[in-house]
Amino acid sequence: MKLKLISAAVAAIVAAAPAMADLTFSALSYRTGPYAANGIPFADGYQDYFTLLNERDGGIGGEKINLVECETGYNTEKGVECYESTKGSGALVYQPLSTGITYQLIPKATADGIPVHSMGYGRTSAKNGAVFNNIFNYPANYWDGASVAIKHLLDLNGGDLKGKKIALVYHNSAYGKEPIRTLEELSKKHGYTLTQLAVDHPGQEQKSQWLQIRRERPDYVIMWGWGVMNQVAIQEAVNIRYPMENFIGIWWSGSENDVLPAGEGANGYKALTFHNVGSDYPLYDDIKKYVVDAGKAAGAGDQLGTVLYNRGLYAAMLAAEAAKTAQAMHGTATITPQQMRDGMENLEMTEDKMTALGLPNFGPSFKVSCANHGGDGFGAVTQWDAKAGKWNMITEYMQSDQEVLNPLIAGDSEAYAKENGITPGCN
Amino acid sequence: MPDQLLFGTEVFLNGLMAGVLYALVALGFVLIYKASGIFNYAQGVMALFAALTLVGIMDGQVPFSHLINAVLGTDIHHFGWNVPAVLAIILTMGVMVVLAWAVQQFIFRHLVNQEPIILFMATIGLAYFMEGFGDIMWGSDIKKLDVGLPQGGSFWIEENTQWLGFGNENFYGFFLDQLDIVATVIAAILVIVLVLFSQYTKQGRAMRAVADDHQAALSVGISLNFIWVMVWSVAGFVALVAGIMWGAKSGVQFSLSLIALKALPVLMLGGFTSIPGAIVGGLIIGVGEKMFEFIVGPMVGGATENWFAYVLALIFLVFRPQGLFGDKIIERV
C-alpha cells in the first residue's frame, strides 16, 4: 500500500512538473503588502505577455514558456528567498523588481551564472557589462532619468538653467539618493542650484518638506518617490498650489496610482518614462483575443493599458526578444541561463522590430553590448491629464547626457570591481 | 518680523496640526488599553480597514468581488450605485461594531486572564489577518477618498496673515491646510465626547471599572463581554475618523496601516491610559519633530522627523515612565 502511495505521489509530481524542454522565466512579483497596488499591474502585464506567446505562437522558438511566479511582498529577504527557491527550476533570467533585491542578487546571480535584468531600477553602474557580466539594466537607469529630467527643463528654458532653483524631493533610501550625484554634476555644468529634501520612509507625513518648498519657491521640483510617498507629495504640492507642470517625478512616481488620489489637482503633473503609454497598439488586439477573452488573463483583466501594466509587458517582451536572440546565436531552442545572458548582451531593439511585435513607437531603439548593458539612455516625459484620466507622452525620446554620465558609471563600476576583486573584461 | 521667526511660527502651527492627526491614531490605542490592558497592535490596520470599507460602500463596490469572480467565473465588481458619505459612514460604523463583536467573540473571550504579552501577540495576529482580509474584501488598488472635507491651504488665512510680514516679499502669509483645521475641530469634539462618556455615563463608568479590576467589575454584575465589544467599537470609530483624515491625504491604501508608527511616540509621551494625554502627547511630538526638522534638519541633511519623535518620547520616558498623563504603576509585593 505504502509503495503504491509513493508511486502515485511520484507519478503526480512528474505529471505536474513542467517538461524540462520548456523555457522557464521567473516572476518575482509583489501582489501583496503596502506596494501591491503597483506590483499587481506590472505582474499582470509580465504574465499576460508570456501567456500570449504561449497561446498565439506556441512559446518562443517552438518551446513553451513556463513562468514561475514567487511573491516577494517587495521585501528584500523574501526576494532573496524566492531567488534561492526558484533558481533550481532553470529560470533563464531574474527581474527582481526592487532595487534592494537587485543589490542582493548581483553577487549571487553572478556566481550562479544566471542573468539579472533590472529595468529602470537597481544599481546604475551595472551598465558597465565589463564589470557586471550578468547584470543588465537596459533601456534606461536612474542616472539617465535624472539627466533626461534636466534635459527637459533645458528645453523648456531655451537651453539655459543658469540661476534656476531646482528642488529634489527624495525617498530617504539608497533608491532615493541615486540621482543626487548626477544632479550635482549637472548643476555644475548648467548653473542651477539644487536643494535636496529627504523624506523618511514611508512618506505619509511631508509637511516640513512642502513648507520649505513653499518658502523657497524653487522653479522646478523633481521627485524620486515610491509608494505612499508619491501620493502624499502630489497632494501636498496641490495643497500649496505649486504649479504642477513644474513638478516632475521619476518613472516610479508616474503611474495612475500616484495621481488619482489628488483628483483634478494633479492635472499637469509630469513623470519620466522609458516606454509609451496607453493601449492603442496592435499587440493589445492580440492580448484581448488570446489572453483576456480566452479567460487566461493574469489578474482581473482590469489593468490593461495602465502605465505599470505596460512596463510589465515591455519587460516580458525584452526578455522574450533576448531569448530569441540567444536561440539564434546558439542554434538551439532550449537555451540555458548562460546562453540567455549572451542573448541579452547581443539584444538589439529597433523601431522595425517593435512595429513587427505590435508595439510601434512604444520604446526607444537601443543596442546592448558587453561594454554597455544599459542601452543608450533614452527617456521621455509624460503628463497627466486629470480630466481624461490618462497620461500623455509630451516629448520625443531624449538621450541622457552621456558626457557627464559615462565617467560616473566608469568610476562607480571600477570601484565595485576593486572592492570585489573583479578583473573587468569582455569575453 | 524677521523671516526665520515668521517661518518658525508657520512650522510651529503646522506641527500642532500634524500632532492632532497623530493623536487621532493614538486615541484608539488608549481606549482599548485603558479598558482591557491590551496594547492593540492592530489599531493602524483597523484605520485602514475602516477607510477601505467606507470607500467600498461609497463606491458601491461588491465585497470579495475578485474571489467571487474567480470561483464562480462571473465578472461583477460594482452594484452600480453610489452611497452618500454620511450613510456610508454610518454603515461603516456598523461593520466596525460587527468586527468588534467578532474580535471579542472569537479571540479575546478565550484569552481572559492571560498574560498581557499573549494578548499583545493576539493583536499582532489580528493585524495581519485584517490586512489580508481587507485586501480580499476590497482589493489592493489605491482608492480616492472624498467625503466632502475641504483640502488645501486656506486662502483666507494666507491673505489675512500676510500683513505680519510688513512688506516682506518672501512671506506669503501663513499656510494652514484646511483638512488639518477640520481634523483639529473633529479631534477636539471627539476628546470632549469621550471624556464625557467615560465620566458621566453608566457604560463609561462600567468601562473604567473594568479597566481598574476585571474581577471586581464582574463581581458587581458588569458584563465584560459587553464592555469590551463597546470599547472595540469606539476604538473602531476612532480608527474610522483617523482613516478618513489620513486617507484623504494619501488615498486609501495599505500603507495607511503604518500610521500606527506615528502614534507610538505619542503614547510613550502622553501615557497609555489618558485620553487628554494622547492629545497633548500628539501636539508635543508634532511641534517637536517639525521644529527640529526646521532648525536642525538643514544641518544634518533632513529627514529627522521619524527618529526625532522617538528621541523626544524617550527623553520624557526616562523622567516619567508612565508618560505625562499616564497612571503610575505601583506593584505591591
PDB file of C-alpha atoms in Angstrom, chain A residues 218-335:
ATOM      1  CA  PRO A 218      12.026  76.537  -6.441  1.00  0.00           C
ATOM      2  CA  ASP A 219      11.407  76.877 -10.158  1.00  0.00           C
ATOM      3  CA  TYR A 220      11.121  73.098 -10.520  1.00  0.00           C
ATOM      4  CA  VAL A 221      10.660  70.125  -8.235  1.00  0.00           C
ATOM      5  CA  ILE A 222      11.987  66.695  -9.187  1.00  0.00           C
ATOM      6  CA  MET A 223      10.733  63.729  -7.180  1.00  0.00           C
ATOM      7  CA  TRP A 224      12.302  60.331  -6.535  1.00  0.00           C
ATOM      8  CA  GLY A 225       9.465  58.708  -4.617  1.00  0.00           C
ATOM      9  CA  TRP A 226       7.828  55.354  -4.166  1.00  0.00           C
ATOM     10  CA  GLY A 227       4.532  54.077  -2.821  1.00  0.00           C
ATOM     11  CA  VAL A 228       2.571  56.338  -0.491  1.00  0.00           C
ATOM     12  CA  MET A 229       5.292  58.987  -0.694  1.00  0.00           C
ATOM     13  CA  ASN A 230       4.200  59.767  -4.263  1.00  0.00           C
ATOM     14  CA  GLN A 231       0.524  60.283  -3.488  1.00  0.00           C
ATOM     15  CA  VAL A 232       1.234  62.417  -0.426  1.00  0.00           C
ATOM     16  CA  ALA A 233       3.815  64.559  -2.266  1.00  0.00           C
ATOM     17  CA  ILE A 234       1.435  65.237  -5.151  1.00  0.00           C
ATOM     18  CA  GLN A 235      -1.372  66.105  -2.707  1.00  0.00           C
ATOM     19  CA  GLU A 236       0.932  68.419  -0.724  1.00  0.00           C
ATOM     20  CA  ALA A 237       2.029  70.111  -3.955  1.00  0.00           C
ATOM     21  CA  VAL A 238      -1.644  70.660  -4.769  1.00  0.00           C
ATOM     22  CA  ASN A 239      -2.230  71.990  -1.238  1.00  0.00           C
ATOM     23  CA  ILE A 240       0.484  74.656  -1.516  1.00  0.00           C
ATOM     24  CA  ARG A 241      -0.668  75.397  -5.073  1.00  0.00           C
ATOM     25  CA  TYR A 242       2.682  74.540  -6.596  1.00  0.00           C
ATOM     26  CA  PRO A 243       2.435  74.671 -10.419  1.00  0.00           C
ATOM     27  CA  MET A 244       2.056  71.008 -11.336  1.00  0.00           C
ATOM     28  CA  GLU A 245       3.654  71.403 -14.771  1.00  0.00           C
ATOM     29  CA  ASN A 246       6.897  72.274 -12.932  1.00  0.00           C
ATOM     30  CA  PHE A 247       6.767  69.084 -10.861  1.00  0.00           C
ATOM     31  CA  ILE A 248       8.446  66.024 -12.448  1.00  0.00           C
ATOM     32  CA  GLY A 249       8.634  62.536 -10.976  1.00  0.00           C
ATOM     33  CA  ILE A 250      10.885  59.623 -11.874  1.00  0.00           C
ATOM     34  CA  TRP A 251       9.134  56.730 -13.683  1.00  0.00           C
ATOM     35  CA  TRP A 252       8.365  55.057 -10.346  1.00  0.00           C
ATOM     36  CA  SER A 253       6.427  58.179  -9.369  1.00  0.00           C
ATOM     37  CA  GLY A 254       4.371  58.291 -12.532  1.00  0.00           C
ATOM     38  CA  SER A 255       1.567  55.744 -12.562  1.00  0.00           C
ATOM     39  CA  GLU A 256      -2.188  56.243 -12.343  1.00  0.00           C
ATOM     40  CA  ASN A 257      -1.972  55.187  -8.683  1.00  0.00           C
ATOM     41  CA  ASP A 258       0.165  58.217  -7.898  1.00  0.00           C
ATOM     42  CA  VAL A 259      -2.111  60.883  -9.336  1.00  0.00           C
ATOM     43  CA  LEU A 260      -5.675  59.614  -8.924  1.00  0.00           C
ATOM     44  CA  PRO A 261      -5.974  60.280  -5.161  1.00  0.00           C
ATOM     45  CA  ALA A 262      -5.259  64.005  -5.698  1.00  0.00           C
ATOM     46  CA  GLY A 263      -8.095  64.238  -8.256  1.00  0.00           C
ATOM     47  CA  GLU A 264      -8.263  67.295 -10.521  1.00  0.00           C
ATOM     48  CA  GLY A 265      -5.440  68.955  -8.604  1.00  0.00           C
ATOM     49  CA  ALA A 266      -2.900  66.554 -10.086  1.00  0.00           C
ATOM     50  CA  ASN A 267      -3.616  67.795 -13.602  1.00  0.00           C
ATOM     51  CA  GLY A 268      -0.398  68.738 -15.393  1.00  0.00           C
ATOM     52  CA  TYR A 269       1.939  66.711 -13.168  1.00  0.00           C
ATOM     53  CA  LYS A 270       4.791  65.213 -15.190  1.00  0.00           C
ATOM     54  CA  ALA A 271       6.696  61.951 -14.970  1.00  0.00           C
ATOM     55  CA  LEU A 272       9.629  60.438 -16.803  1.00  0.00           C
ATOM     56  CA  THR A 273       9.251  57.242 -18.768  1.00  0.00           C
ATOM     57  CA  PHE A 274      11.203  54.839 -20.939  1.00  0.00           C
ATOM     58  CA  HIS A 275       8.161  53.393 -22.702  1.00  0.00           C
ATOM     59  CA  ASN A 276       4.969  54.754 -24.153  1.00  0.00           C
ATOM     60  CA  VAL A 277       1.553  54.900 -22.501  1.00  0.00           C
ATOM     61  CA  GLY A 278      -1.978  53.688 -23.229  1.00  0.00           C
ATOM     62  CA  SER A 279      -3.275  50.643 -25.067  1.00  0.00           C
ATOM     63  CA  ASP A 280      -3.609  51.870 -28.638  1.00  0.00           C
ATOM     64  CA  TYR A 281      -1.244  49.292 -30.124  1.00  0.00           C
ATOM     65  CA  PRO A 282      -1.865  46.279 -32.380  1.00  0.00           C
ATOM     66  CA  LEU A 283      -0.383  43.999 -29.719  1.00  0.00           C
ATOM     67  CA  TYR A 284      -3.319  44.790 -27.458  1.00  0.00           C
ATOM     68  CA  ASP A 285      -5.728  43.300 -30.009  1.00  0.00           C
ATOM     69  CA  ASP A 286      -3.879  40.003 -29.656  1.00  0.00           C
ATOM     70  CA  ILE A 287      -3.791  40.254 -25.862  1.00  0.00           C
ATOM     71  CA  LYS A 288      -7.557  40.754 -25.817  1.00  0.00           C
ATOM     72  CA  LYS A 289      -8.146  37.910 -28.273  1.00  0.00           C
ATOM     73  CA  TYR A 290      -5.742  35.259 -26.988  1.00  0.00           C
ATOM     74  CA  VAL A 291      -5.463  36.178 -23.299  1.00  0.00           C
ATOM     75  CA  VAL A 292      -8.304  38.242 -21.871  1.00  0.00           C
ATOM     76  CA  ASP A 293     -11.236  36.939 -23.921  1.00  0.00           C
ATOM     77  CA  ALA A 294      -9.893  33.408 -23.562  1.00  0.00           C
ATOM     78  CA  GLY A 295     -10.105  33.788 -19.792  1.00  0.00           C
ATOM     79  CA  LYS A 296      -6.348  33.414 -19.368  1.00  0.00           C
ATOM     80  CA  ALA A 297      -5.530  36.923 -18.077  1.00  0.00           C
ATOM     81  CA  ALA A 298      -3.247  37.033 -15.042  1.00  0.00           C
ATOM     82  CA  GLY A 299      -5.499  39.210 -12.942  1.00  0.00           C
ATOM     83  CA  ALA A 300      -8.975  40.575 -13.331  1.00  0.00           C
ATOM     84  CA  GLY A 301      -8.056  41.957 -16.760  1.00  0.00           C
ATOM     85  CA  ASP A 302      -8.696  45.478 -15.468  1.00  0.00           C
ATOM     86  CA  GLN A 303      -5.119  46.749 -15.665  1.00  0.00           C
ATOM     87  CA  LEU A 304      -4.631  46.706 -19.433  1.00  0.00           C
ATOM     88  CA  GLY A 305      -3.069  49.911 -20.730  1.00  0.00           C
ATOM     89  CA  THR A 306      -2.064  51.303 -17.341  1.00  0.00           C
ATOM     90  CA  VAL A 307       1.494  52.595 -17.002  1.00  0.00           C
ATOM     91  CA  LEU A 308       2.726  49.721 -14.861  1.00  0.00           C
ATOM     92  CA  TYR A 309       0.929  47.044 -16.902  1.00  0.00           C
ATOM     93  CA  ASN A 310       2.705  48.406 -19.973  1.00  0.00           C
ATOM     94  CA  ARG A 311       6.011  48.305 -18.091  1.00  0.00           C
ATOM     95  CA  GLY A 312       5.493  44.657 -17.155  1.00  0.00           C
ATOM     96  CA  LEU A 313       4.523  43.874 -20.734  1.00  0.00           C
ATOM     97  CA  TYR A 314       7.650  45.627 -22.014  1.00  0.00           C
ATOM     98  CA  ALA A 315       9.888  43.792 -19.506  1.00  0.00           C
ATOM     99  CA  ALA A 316       8.490  40.441 -20.669  1.00  0.00           C
ATOM    100  CA  MET A 317       8.854  41.429 -24.303  1.00  0.00           C
ATOM    101  CA  LEU A 318      12.519  42.360 -23.845  1.00  0.00           C
ATOM    102  CA  ALA A 319      13.114  39.038 -22.073  1.00  0.00           C
ATOM    103  CA  ALA A 320      11.422  37.133 -24.904  1.00  0.00           C
ATOM    104  CA  GLU A 321      13.422  39.010 -27.556  1.00  0.00           C
ATOM    105  CA  ALA A 322      16.660  38.264 -25.702  1.00  0.00           C
ATOM    106  CA  ALA A 323      15.665  34.589 -25.590  1.00  0.00           C
ATOM    107  CA  LYS A 324      15.046  34.647 -29.365  1.00  0.00           C
ATOM    108  CA  THR A 325      18.457  36.260 -29.884  1.00  0.00           C
ATOM    109  CA  ALA A 326      20.057  33.566 -27.729  1.00  0.00           C
ATOM    110  CA  GLN A 327      18.268  30.805 -29.673  1.00  0.00           C
ATOM    111  CA  ALA A 328      19.525  32.248 -32.955  1.00  0.00           C
ATOM    112  CA  MET A 329      23.082  32.686 -31.635  1.00  0.00           C
ATOM    113  CA  HIS A 330      23.416  29.187 -30.216  1.00  0.00           C
ATOM    114  CA  GLY A 331      21.284  27.339 -32.731  1.00  0.00           C
ATOM    115  CA  THR A 332      19.107  25.716 -30.122  1.00  0.00           C
ATOM    116  CA  ALA A 333      15.603  26.406 -28.880  1.00  0.00           C
ATOM    117  CA  THR A 334      16.273  25.052 -25.392  1.00  0.00           C
ATOM    118  CA  ILE A 335      18.705  27.677 -24.161  1.00  0.00           C
TER     119      ILE A 335
END
